[in-house]
PDB file of C-alpha atoms and ligand atoms in Angstrom:
ATOM      1  CA  UNK S  63     124.188  89.536 125.533  1.00 82.00           C
ATOM      2  CA  UNK S  64     121.619  91.647 123.715  1.00 93.00           C
ATOM      3  CA  UNK S  65     123.139  94.634 121.882  1.00 96.00           C
ATOM      4  CA  UNK S  66     121.816  98.137 121.156  1.00 95.00           C
ATOM      5  CA  UNK S  67     121.420  97.028 117.526  1.00 94.00           C
ATOM      6  CA  UNK S  68     119.380  93.999 118.649  1.00 95.00           C
ATOM      7  CA  UNK S  69     117.145  96.300 120.725  1.00 94.00           C
ATOM      8  CA  UNK S  70     116.659  98.672 117.788  1.00 94.00           C
ATOM      9  CA  UNK S  71     115.583  95.740 115.610  1.00 94.00           C
ATOM     10  CA  UNK S  72     113.341  94.356 118.351  1.00 95.00           C
ATOM     11  CA  UNK S  73     111.624  97.751 118.641  1.00 95.00           C
ATOM     12  CA  UNK S  74     109.985  97.162 115.267  1.00 93.00           C
ATOM     13  CA  UNK S  75     108.737  93.732 116.379  1.00 94.00           C
ATOM     14  CA  UNK S  76     107.307  95.162 119.614  1.00 95.00           C
ATOM     15  CA  UNK S  77     105.765  98.168 117.844  1.00 95.00           C
ATOM     16  CA  UNK S  78     104.181  96.989 114.593  1.00 94.00           C
ATOM     17  CA  UNK S  79     102.300  99.385 112.312  1.00 96.00           C
ATOM     18  CA  UNK S  80      99.184 100.570 114.144  1.00 96.00           C
ATOM     19  CA  UNK S  81      96.305 103.068 114.060  1.00 97.00           C
ATOM     20  CA  UNK S  82      98.567 105.890 115.237  1.00 97.00           C
ATOM     21  CA  UNK S  83     100.881 105.337 112.281  1.00 97.00           C
ATOM     22  CA  UNK S  84      97.926 105.353 109.905  1.00 97.00           C
ATOM     23  CA  UNK S  85      96.673 108.624 111.455  1.00 97.00           C
ATOM     24  CA  UNK S  86     100.096 110.216 110.977  1.00 98.00           C
ATOM     25  CA  UNK S  87     100.643 108.796 107.505  1.00 98.00           C
ATOM     26  CA  UNK S  88      97.532 110.557 106.159  1.00 97.00           C
ATOM     27  CA  UNK S  89      98.956 113.895 107.285  1.00 98.00           C
ATOM     28  CA  UNK S  90     102.449 113.101 106.052  1.00 98.00           C
ATOM     29  CA  UNK S  91     101.131 112.229 102.589  1.00 98.00           C
ATOM     30  CA  UNK S  92      99.246 115.553 102.441  1.00 98.00           C
ATOM     31  CA  UNK S  93     102.320 117.685 103.289  1.00 98.00           C
ATOM     32  CA  UNK S  94     105.149 118.458 100.876  1.00 98.00           C
ATOM     33  CA  UNK S  95     107.861 118.704 103.550  1.00 98.00           C
ATOM     34  CA  UNK S  96     107.838 116.643 106.747  1.00 98.00           C
ATOM     35  CA  UNK S  97     110.034 116.461 109.833  1.00 98.00           C
ATOM     36  CA  UNK S  98     109.663 113.349 112.022  1.00 98.00           C
ATOM     37  CA  UNK S  99     111.104 114.230 115.446  1.00 98.00           C
ATOM     38  CA  UNK S 100     112.189 111.127 117.393  1.00 98.00           C
ATOM     39  CA  UNK S 101     111.732 109.019 114.262  1.00 98.00           C
ATOM     40  CA  UNK S 102     113.341 105.901 115.776  1.00 97.00           C
ATOM     41  CA  UNK S 103     114.008 103.345 113.015  1.00 97.00           C
ATOM     42  CA  UNK S 104     112.039 105.538 110.622  1.00 97.00           C
ATOM     43  CA  UNK S 105     109.072 103.326 109.769  1.00 97.00           C
ATOM     44  CA  UNK S 106     106.653 106.208 109.174  1.00 98.00           C
ATOM     45  CA  UNK S 107     108.779 108.078 106.639  1.00 98.00           C
ATOM     46  CA  UNK S 108     109.882 104.856 104.939  1.00 98.00           C
ATOM     47  CA  UNK S 109     106.210 103.959 104.485  1.00 98.00           C
ATOM     48  CA  UNK S 110     105.432 107.455 103.179  1.00 98.00           C
ATOM     49  CA  UNK S 111     108.097 107.068 100.494  1.00 98.00           C
ATOM     50  CA  UNK S 112     106.806 103.599  99.648  1.00 98.00           C
ATOM     51  CA  UNK S 113     103.317 105.052  99.236  1.00 98.00           C
ATOM     52  CA  UNK S 114     104.583 107.600  96.724  1.00 98.00           C
ATOM     53  CA  UNK S 115     105.482 110.716  98.731  1.00 98.00           C
ATOM     54  CA  UNK S 116     107.659 112.783  96.422  1.00 98.00           C
ATOM     55  CA  UNK S 117     108.523 115.711  98.714  1.00 98.00           C
ATOM     56  CA  UNK S 118     111.058 116.254 101.482  1.00 98.00           C
ATOM     57  CA  UNK S 119     111.059 113.686 104.277  1.00 98.00           C
ATOM     58  CA  UNK S 120     113.450 114.187 107.176  1.00 98.00           C
ATOM     59  CA  UNK S 121     113.769 112.033 110.299  1.00 98.00           C
ATOM     60  CA  UNK S 122     115.616 113.169 113.442  1.00 98.00           C
ATOM     61  CA  UNK S 123     116.652 110.952 116.348  1.00 98.00           C
ATOM     62  CA  UNK S 124     119.462 110.949 118.919  1.00 98.00           C
ATOM     63  CA  UNK S 125     119.727 107.140 119.120  1.00 97.00           C
ATOM     64  CA  UNK S 126     122.531 105.912 116.826  1.00 97.00           C
ATOM     65  CA  UNK S 127     121.266 102.311 116.724  1.00 95.00           C
ATOM     66  CA  UNK S 128     117.735 103.347 115.724  1.00 96.00           C
ATOM     67  CA  UNK S 129     119.075 105.771 113.130  1.00 97.00           C
ATOM     68  CA  UNK S 130     121.415 103.131 111.713  1.00 96.00           C
ATOM     69  CA  UNK S 131     118.348 101.034 110.885  1.00 96.00           C
ATOM     70  CA  UNK S 132     116.607 104.025 109.350  1.00 97.00           C
ATOM     71  CA  UNK S 133     119.672 104.806 107.235  1.00 97.00           C
ATOM     72  CA  UNK S 134     119.282 101.533 105.383  1.00 95.00           C
ATOM     73  CA  UNK S 135     116.925 103.680 103.317  1.00 96.00           C
ATOM     74  CA  UNK S 136     118.729 106.373 101.400  1.00 97.00           C
ATOM     75  CA  UNK S 137     115.658 108.020  99.821  1.00 98.00           C
ATOM     76  CA  UNK S 138     114.836 109.771 103.118  1.00 98.00           C
ATOM     77  CA  UNK S 139     117.020 112.343 104.943  1.00 98.00           C
ATOM     78  CA  UNK S 140     118.141 111.112 108.405  1.00 98.00           C
ATOM     79  CA  UNK S 141     119.671 113.420 110.995  1.00 98.00           C
ATOM     80  CA  UNK S 142     121.228 112.473 114.334  1.00 98.00           C
ATOM     81  CA  UNK S 143     120.231 114.733 117.218  1.00 98.00           C
ATOM     82  CA  UNK S 144     117.667 115.866 119.745  1.00 98.00           C
ATOM     83  CA  UNK S 145     114.662 118.063 119.088  1.00 98.00           C
ATOM     84  CA  UNK S 146     116.137 120.996 120.979  1.00 97.00           C
ATOM     85  CA  UNK S 147     119.235 120.957 118.755  1.00 95.00           C
ATOM     86  CA  UNK S 148     117.241 121.411 115.534  1.00 97.00           C
ATOM     87  CA  UNK S 149     118.677 124.202 113.414  1.00 95.00           C
ATOM     88  CA  UNK S 150     116.116 124.203 110.577  1.00 97.00           C
ATOM     89  CA  UNK S 151     114.235 127.483 110.089  1.00 98.00           C
ATOM     90  CA  UNK S 152     110.923 127.687 108.230  1.00 98.00           C
ATOM     91  CA  UNK S 153     111.620 124.528 106.255  1.00 98.00           C
ATOM     92  CA  UNK S 154     108.749 122.147 106.996  1.00 98.00           C
ATOM     93  CA  UNK S 155     104.987 122.146 106.484  1.00 98.00           C
ATOM     94  CA  UNK S 156     104.507 119.392 109.035  1.00 98.00           C
ATOM     95  CA  UNK S 157     106.358 118.100 112.078  1.00 98.00           C
ATOM     96  CA  UNK S 158     105.272 114.896 113.808  1.00 98.00           C
ATOM     97  CA  UNK S 159     106.306 113.093 116.976  1.00 98.00           C
ATOM     98  CA  UNK S 160     104.896 109.576 117.009  1.00 98.00           C
ATOM     99  CA  UNK S 161     105.110 106.528 119.265  1.00 97.00           C
ATOM    100  CA  UNK S 162     104.878 108.760 122.352  1.00 97.00           C
ATOM    101  CA  UNK S 163     108.321 110.167 121.554  1.00 98.00           C
ATOM    102  CA  UNK S 164     107.033 113.438 123.043  1.00 98.00           C
ATOM    103  CA  UNK S 165     107.251 111.849 126.500  1.00 98.00           C
ATOM    104  CA  UNK S 166     111.027 111.622 126.118  1.00 98.00           C
ATOM    105  CA  UNK S 167     111.146 115.422 126.497  1.00 98.00           C
ATOM    106  CA  UNK S 168     111.369 115.345 130.260  1.00 96.00           C
ATOM    107  CA  UNK S 169     112.692 118.520 131.809  1.00 94.00           C
ATOM    108  CA  UNK S 170     110.842 121.849 131.637  1.00 93.00           C
ATOM    109  CA  UNK S 171     113.780 123.428 129.838  1.00 96.00           C
ATOM    110  CA  UNK S 172     114.193 120.530 127.388  1.00 96.00           C
ATOM    111  CA  UNK S 173     110.490 120.538 126.583  1.00 97.00           C
ATOM    112  CA  UNK S 174     110.258 124.310 126.085  1.00 97.00           C
ATOM    113  CA  UNK S 175     113.450 124.407 124.006  1.00 98.00           C
ATOM    114  CA  UNK S 176     112.288 121.438 121.906  1.00 98.00           C
ATOM    115  CA  UNK S 177     108.903 123.000 121.188  1.00 98.00           C
ATOM    116  CA  UNK S 178     110.570 126.291 120.266  1.00 98.00           C
ATOM    117  CA  UNK S 179     112.962 124.491 117.909  1.00 98.00           C
ATOM    118  CA  UNK S 180     110.123 122.548 116.265  1.00 98.00           C
ATOM    119  CA  UNK S 181     108.158 125.795 115.838  1.00 98.00           C
ATOM    120  CA  UNK S 182     111.227 127.418 114.246  1.00 98.00           C
ATOM    121  CA  UNK S 183     111.615 124.505 111.846  1.00 98.00           C
ATOM    122  CA  UNK S 184     108.043 124.971 110.588  1.00 98.00           C
ATOM    123  CA  UNK S 185     106.696 127.459 108.084  1.00 98.00           C
ATOM    124  CA  UNK S 186     104.123 129.887 109.434  1.00 96.00           C
ATOM    125  CA  UNK S 187     100.819 128.005 109.444  1.00 97.00           C
ATOM    126  CA  UNK S 188     102.629 124.645 109.500  1.00 98.00           C
ATOM    127  CA  UNK S 189     101.321 121.884 111.742  1.00 98.00           C
ATOM    128  CA  UNK S 190     102.807 119.908 114.614  1.00 98.00           C
ATOM    129  CA  UNK S 191     101.012 116.600 115.281  1.00 98.00           C
ATOM    130  CA  UNK S 192     101.893 114.386 118.225  1.00 98.00           C
ATOM    131  CA  UNK S 193     100.437 112.262 120.975  1.00 98.00           C
ATOM    132  CA  UNK S 194     101.334 111.749 124.598  1.00 98.00           C
ATOM    133  CA  UNK S 195      99.862 109.278 127.077  1.00 98.00           C
ATOM    134  CA  UNK S 196      97.184 110.886 129.222  1.00 98.00           C
ATOM    135  CA  UNK S 197      98.235 110.966 132.899  1.00 98.00           C
ATOM    136  CA  UNK S 198      94.524 110.511 133.744  1.00 98.00           C
ATOM    137  CA  UNK S 199      94.610 106.939 132.379  1.00 98.00           C
ATOM    138  CA  UNK S 200      97.560 105.970 134.641  1.00 98.00           C
ATOM    139  CA  UNK S 201      98.847 103.524 132.035  1.00 98.00           C
ATOM    140  CA  UNK S 202     102.043 102.980 134.028  1.00 98.00           C
ATOM    141  CA  UNK S 203     100.024 100.908 136.492  1.00 98.00           C
ATOM    142  CA  UNK S 204      99.885  98.155 133.860  1.00 98.00           C
ATOM    143  CA  UNK S 205     103.660  98.171 133.285  1.00 98.00           C
ATOM    144  CA  UNK S 206     104.265  95.121 135.444  1.00 98.00           C
ATOM    145  CA  UNK S 207     106.202  91.887 134.913  1.00 97.00           C
ATOM    146  CA  UNK S 208     102.993  89.827 134.860  1.00 97.00           C
ATOM    147  CA  UNK S 209     102.028  91.689 131.672  1.00 98.00           C
ATOM    148  CA  UNK S 210     105.166  90.445 129.904  1.00 98.00           C
ATOM    149  CA  UNK S 211     105.107  90.026 126.126  1.00 97.00           C
ATOM    150  CA  UNK S 212     106.489  86.949 124.424  1.00 97.00           C
ATOM    151  CA  UNK S 213     108.061  87.781 121.079  1.00 97.00           C
ATOM    152  CA  UNK S 214     110.379  86.310 118.473  1.00 97.00           C
ATOM    153  CA  UNK S 215     113.039  88.734 117.280  1.00 96.00           C
ATOM    154  CA  UNK S 216     114.307  89.192 113.725  1.00 91.00           C
ATOM    155  CA  UNK S 217     117.062  86.617 114.369  1.00 93.00           C
ATOM    156  CA  UNK S 218     114.495  84.025 115.479  1.00 95.00           C
ATOM    157  CA  UNK S 219     115.258  84.240 119.220  1.00 96.00           C
ATOM    158  CA  UNK S 220     112.315  83.520 121.492  1.00 97.00           C
ATOM    159  CA  UNK S 221     112.222  86.322 124.037  1.00 97.00           C
ATOM    160  CA  UNK S 222     110.180  87.702 126.882  1.00 98.00           C
ATOM    161  CA  UNK S 223     109.995  91.485 127.427  1.00 98.00           C
ATOM    162  CA  UNK S 224     108.639  92.968 130.625  1.00 98.00           C
ATOM    163  CA  UNK S 225     108.421  96.258 132.490  1.00 98.00           C
ATOM    164  CA  UNK S 226     108.801  97.395 136.074  1.00 98.00           C
ATOM    165  CA  UNK S 227     107.990 100.868 137.341  1.00 98.00           C
ATOM    166  CA  UNK S 228     110.669 102.175 139.690  1.00 98.00           C
ATOM    167  CA  UNK S 229     109.264 105.585 140.548  1.00 98.00           C
ATOM    168  CA  UNK S 230     106.299 107.857 139.881  1.00 98.00           C
ATOM    169  CA  UNK S 231     106.909 111.432 140.984  1.00 97.00           C
ATOM    170  CA  UNK S 232     106.206 114.945 139.739  1.00 95.00           C
ATOM    171  CA  UNK S 233     104.754 113.785 136.440  1.00 96.00           C
ATOM    172  CA  UNK S 234     107.748 111.557 135.703  1.00 98.00           C
ATOM    173  CA  UNK S 235     107.563 107.785 135.502  1.00 98.00           C
ATOM    174  CA  UNK S 236     110.827 105.850 135.652  1.00 98.00           C
ATOM    175  CA  UNK S 237     110.631 102.313 134.376  1.00 98.00           C
ATOM    176  CA  UNK S 238     112.841  99.477 133.302  1.00 98.00           C
ATOM    177  CA  UNK S 239     112.352  97.316 130.246  1.00 98.00           C
ATOM    178  CA  UNK S 240     113.926  93.899 130.600  1.00 98.00           C
ATOM    179  CA  UNK S 241     114.625  91.770 127.560  1.00 98.00           C
ATOM    180  CA  UNK S 242     115.046  88.169 128.616  1.00 97.00           C
ATOM    181  CA  UNK S 243     114.701  84.568 127.665  1.00 97.00           C
ATOM    182  CA  UNK S 244     111.326  82.862 127.922  1.00 97.00           C
ATOM    183  CA  UNK S 245     112.241  81.408 131.343  1.00 96.00           C
ATOM    184  CA  UNK S 246     112.695  84.953 132.677  1.00 95.00           C
ATOM    185  CA  UNK S 247     116.499  85.179 132.591  1.00 96.00           C
ATOM    186  CA  UNK S 248     117.383  88.830 131.844  1.00 97.00           C
ATOM    187  CA  UNK S 249     119.607  89.503 128.815  1.00 96.00           C
ATOM    188  CA  UNK S 250     119.596  93.269 129.307  1.00 96.00           C
ATOM    189  CA  UNK S 251     117.778  95.955 131.270  1.00 97.00           C
ATOM    190  CA  UNK S 252     117.064  99.422 129.859  1.00 97.00           C
ATOM    191  CA  UNK S 253     115.900 102.267 132.069  1.00 98.00           C
ATOM    192  CA  UNK S 254     113.782 105.172 130.854  1.00 97.00           C
ATOM    193  CA  UNK S 255     112.002 108.149 132.362  1.00 98.00           C
ATOM    194  CA  UNK S 256     108.867 109.413 130.650  1.00 98.00           C
ATOM    195  CA  UNK S 257     107.062 112.671 131.279  1.00 98.00           C
ATOM    196  CA  UNK S 258     103.277 112.623 131.615  1.00 98.00           C
ATOM    197  CA  UNK S 259     101.716 115.999 130.814  1.00 98.00           C
ATOM    198  CA  UNK S 260      98.046 116.898 131.179  1.00 98.00           C
ATOM    199  CA  UNK S 261      96.161 118.737 128.440  1.00 98.00           C
ATOM    200  CA  UNK S 262      96.040 122.123 130.192  1.00 98.00           C
ATOM    201  CA  UNK S 263      99.805 122.118 130.798  1.00 97.00           C
ATOM    202  CA  UNK S 264     100.378 120.975 127.234  1.00 97.00           C
ATOM    203  CA  UNK S 265      98.311 123.837 125.851  1.00 97.00           C
ATOM    204  CA  UNK S 266     100.202 126.411 127.913  1.00 97.00           C
ATOM    205  CA  UNK S 267     103.543 125.021 126.727  1.00 97.00           C
ATOM    206  CA  UNK S 268     102.380 125.012 123.113  1.00 98.00           C
ATOM    207  CA  UNK S 269     101.064 128.577 123.324  1.00 98.00           C
ATOM    208  CA  UNK S 270     104.364 129.775 124.810  1.00 97.00           C
ATOM    209  CA  UNK S 271     106.222 128.201 121.885  1.00 98.00           C
ATOM    210  CA  UNK S 272     104.008 129.794 119.210  1.00 98.00           C
ATOM    211  CA  UNK S 273     101.404 127.099 118.590  1.00 98.00           C
ATOM    212  CA  UNK S 274      97.626 127.182 118.589  1.00 98.00           C
ATOM    213  CA  UNK S 275      95.861 123.884 119.290  1.00 98.00           C
ATOM    214  CA  UNK S 276      93.693 123.064 116.294  1.00 98.00           C
ATOM    215  CA  UNK S 277      92.601 119.481 116.909  1.00 98.00           C
ATOM    216  CA  UNK S 278      92.493 117.380 120.059  1.00 98.00           C
ATOM    217  CA  UNK S 279      91.459 113.737 120.389  1.00 98.00           C
ATOM    218  CA  UNK S 280      91.523 110.960 122.968  1.00 98.00           C
ATOM    219  CA  UNK S 281      92.119 108.134 120.508  1.00 98.00           C
ATOM    220  CA  UNK S 282      93.031 107.513 116.874  1.00 98.00           C
ATOM    221  CA  UNK S 283      89.389 107.253 115.787  1.00 97.00           C
ATOM    222  CA  UNK S 284      89.166 110.988 116.607  1.00 98.00           C
ATOM    223  CA  UNK S 285      86.914 110.583 119.635  1.00 98.00           C
ATOM    224  CA  UNK S 286      87.081 113.618 121.928  1.00 98.00           C
ATOM    225  CA  UNK S 287      89.527 113.696 124.807  1.00 98.00           C
ATOM    226  CA  UNK S 288      87.955 112.462 128.065  1.00 98.00           C
ATOM    227  CA  UNK S 289      89.493 112.390 131.563  1.00 97.00           C
ATOM    228  CA  UNK S 290      90.340 108.687 131.204  1.00 96.00           C
ATOM    229  CA  UNK S 291      91.378 108.699 127.514  1.00 98.00           C
ATOM    230  CA  UNK S 292      94.555 106.725 126.964  1.00 98.00           C
ATOM    231  CA  UNK S 293      96.101 109.412 124.789  1.00 98.00           C
ATOM    232  CA  UNK S 294      96.118 113.133 124.287  1.00 98.00           C
ATOM    233  CA  UNK S 295      96.426 113.553 120.526  1.00 98.00           C
ATOM    234  CA  UNK S 296      97.149 117.096 119.410  1.00 98.00           C
ATOM    235  CA  UNK S 297      97.437 118.868 116.095  1.00 98.00           C
ATOM    236  CA  UNK S 298      98.765 122.379 116.631  1.00 98.00           C
ATOM    237  CA  UNK S 299      99.241 125.206 114.110  1.00 98.00           C
ATOM    238  CA  UNK S 300     102.368 127.336 114.035  1.00 98.00           C
ATOM    239  CA  UNK S 301     101.343 130.958 114.556  1.00 97.00           C
ATOM    240  CA  UNK S 302     103.339 134.186 114.376  1.00 92.00           C
ATOM    241  CA  UNK S 303     104.028 136.631 117.192  1.00 73.00           C
TER     242      UNK S 303
HETATM  243  C1  LIG R 228     109.281 105.304 121.533  1.00 96.52           C
HETATM  244  S1  LIG R 228     110.396 105.822 120.316  1.00 96.52           S
HETATM  245  C2  LIG R 228     109.313 106.314 118.979  1.00 96.52           C
HETATM  246  C3  LIG R 228     109.955 106.076 117.629  1.00 96.52           C
HETATM  247  C4  LIG R 228     109.065 106.377 116.437  1.00 96.52           C
HETATM  248  N1  LIG R 228     108.650 107.765 116.405  1.00 96.52           N
HETATM  249  C5  LIG R 228     107.874 105.474 116.386  1.00 96.52           C
HETATM  250  O1  LIG R 228     106.742 105.953 116.320  1.00 96.52           O
HETATM  251  O2  LIG R 228     108.058 104.262 116.392  1.00 96.52           O
HETATM  252  C6  LIG R 228     110.942 107.383 120.960  1.00 96.52           C
HETATM  253  C7  LIG R 228     112.119 107.965 120.196  1.00 96.52           C
HETATM  254  O3  LIG R 228     112.379 109.273 120.683  1.00 96.52           O
HETATM  255  C8  LIG R 228     113.772 109.468 120.607  1.00 96.52           C
HETATM  256  N2  LIG R 228     114.173 110.598 121.482  1.00 96.52           N
HETATM  257  C9  LIG R 228     114.574 110.572 122.766  1.00 96.52           C
HETATM  258  N3  LIG R 228     114.878 111.807 123.205  1.00 96.52           N
HETATM  259  C10 LIG R 228     114.675 112.646 122.157  1.00 96.52           C
HETATM  260  C11 LIG R 228     114.851 114.042 121.956  1.00 96.52           C
HETATM  261  N4  LIG R 228     115.263 114.840 122.957  1.00 96.52           N
HETATM  262  N5  LIG R 228     114.590 114.556 120.736  1.00 96.52           N
HETATM  263  C12 LIG R 228     114.149 113.757 119.731  1.00 96.52           C
HETATM  264  N6  LIG R 228     113.974 112.417 119.858  1.00 96.52           N
HETATM  265  C13 LIG R 228     114.229 111.876 121.056  1.00 96.52           C
HETATM  266  C14 LIG R 228     114.348 108.131 121.031  1.00 96.52           C
HETATM  267  O4  LIG R 228     115.688 107.976 120.625  1.00 96.52           O
HETATM  268  C15 LIG R 228     113.385 107.167 120.369  1.00 96.52           C
HETATM  269  O5  LIG R 228     113.857 106.721 119.119  1.00 96.52           O
END
């Protein structure tokens, strides 16, 4: 038995602080009010507070187990919910979506409504920074059991975590993540569907929601986007009209 709370704790073991977090942290530290959409267990905003951020930090996530971990810190505002349900209006200088959380916005309606809600939450001229895996790199082809990761969770359990892709269709990749023992016995299987969006589609969606793309990179070192870049990293500015 591996609970939702165990999975939320394991997430932080599987996703340690990386170059994407450092990229986002610089922007967070430079903004006085920050909304982290799909904040998960809240590592980015917790770090920002630790590094001396004195302004408003607000994390939003629909996953109760992830948010329960975030809420261990009471010096950051944590809100349960999805991006499209955001009610804030003109409150934030910066919104971020990190850890490929953007790919959780799957349907056309969900994505458009989420972008519109994020735009509404920002002040005019505010920024929205996020990354999404580039469909051109076909990263899902490496999500196979033979690429399993061996990890030790916070409780000291020796685990193996592996992925299987069930379907690739219409820009959506459905995969399972199995958490098991080291001999390959599954303890639990989680299924997810991620949307892969190319840069041109992304730009059209952003423009329709009131954003102008200001920066675009293919990796965290700010190299330009190329057809086979692993990521599409975007910083967009909230514009009026
Ligand atoms: C891969 S995690 C990324 C967590 C964190 N941002 C990070 O960098 O580690 C994706 C997060 O997006 C959240 N999520 C899923 N659907 C969402 C939605 N519609 N709106 C906002 N967040 C969502 C999930 O609950 C999950 O915590």
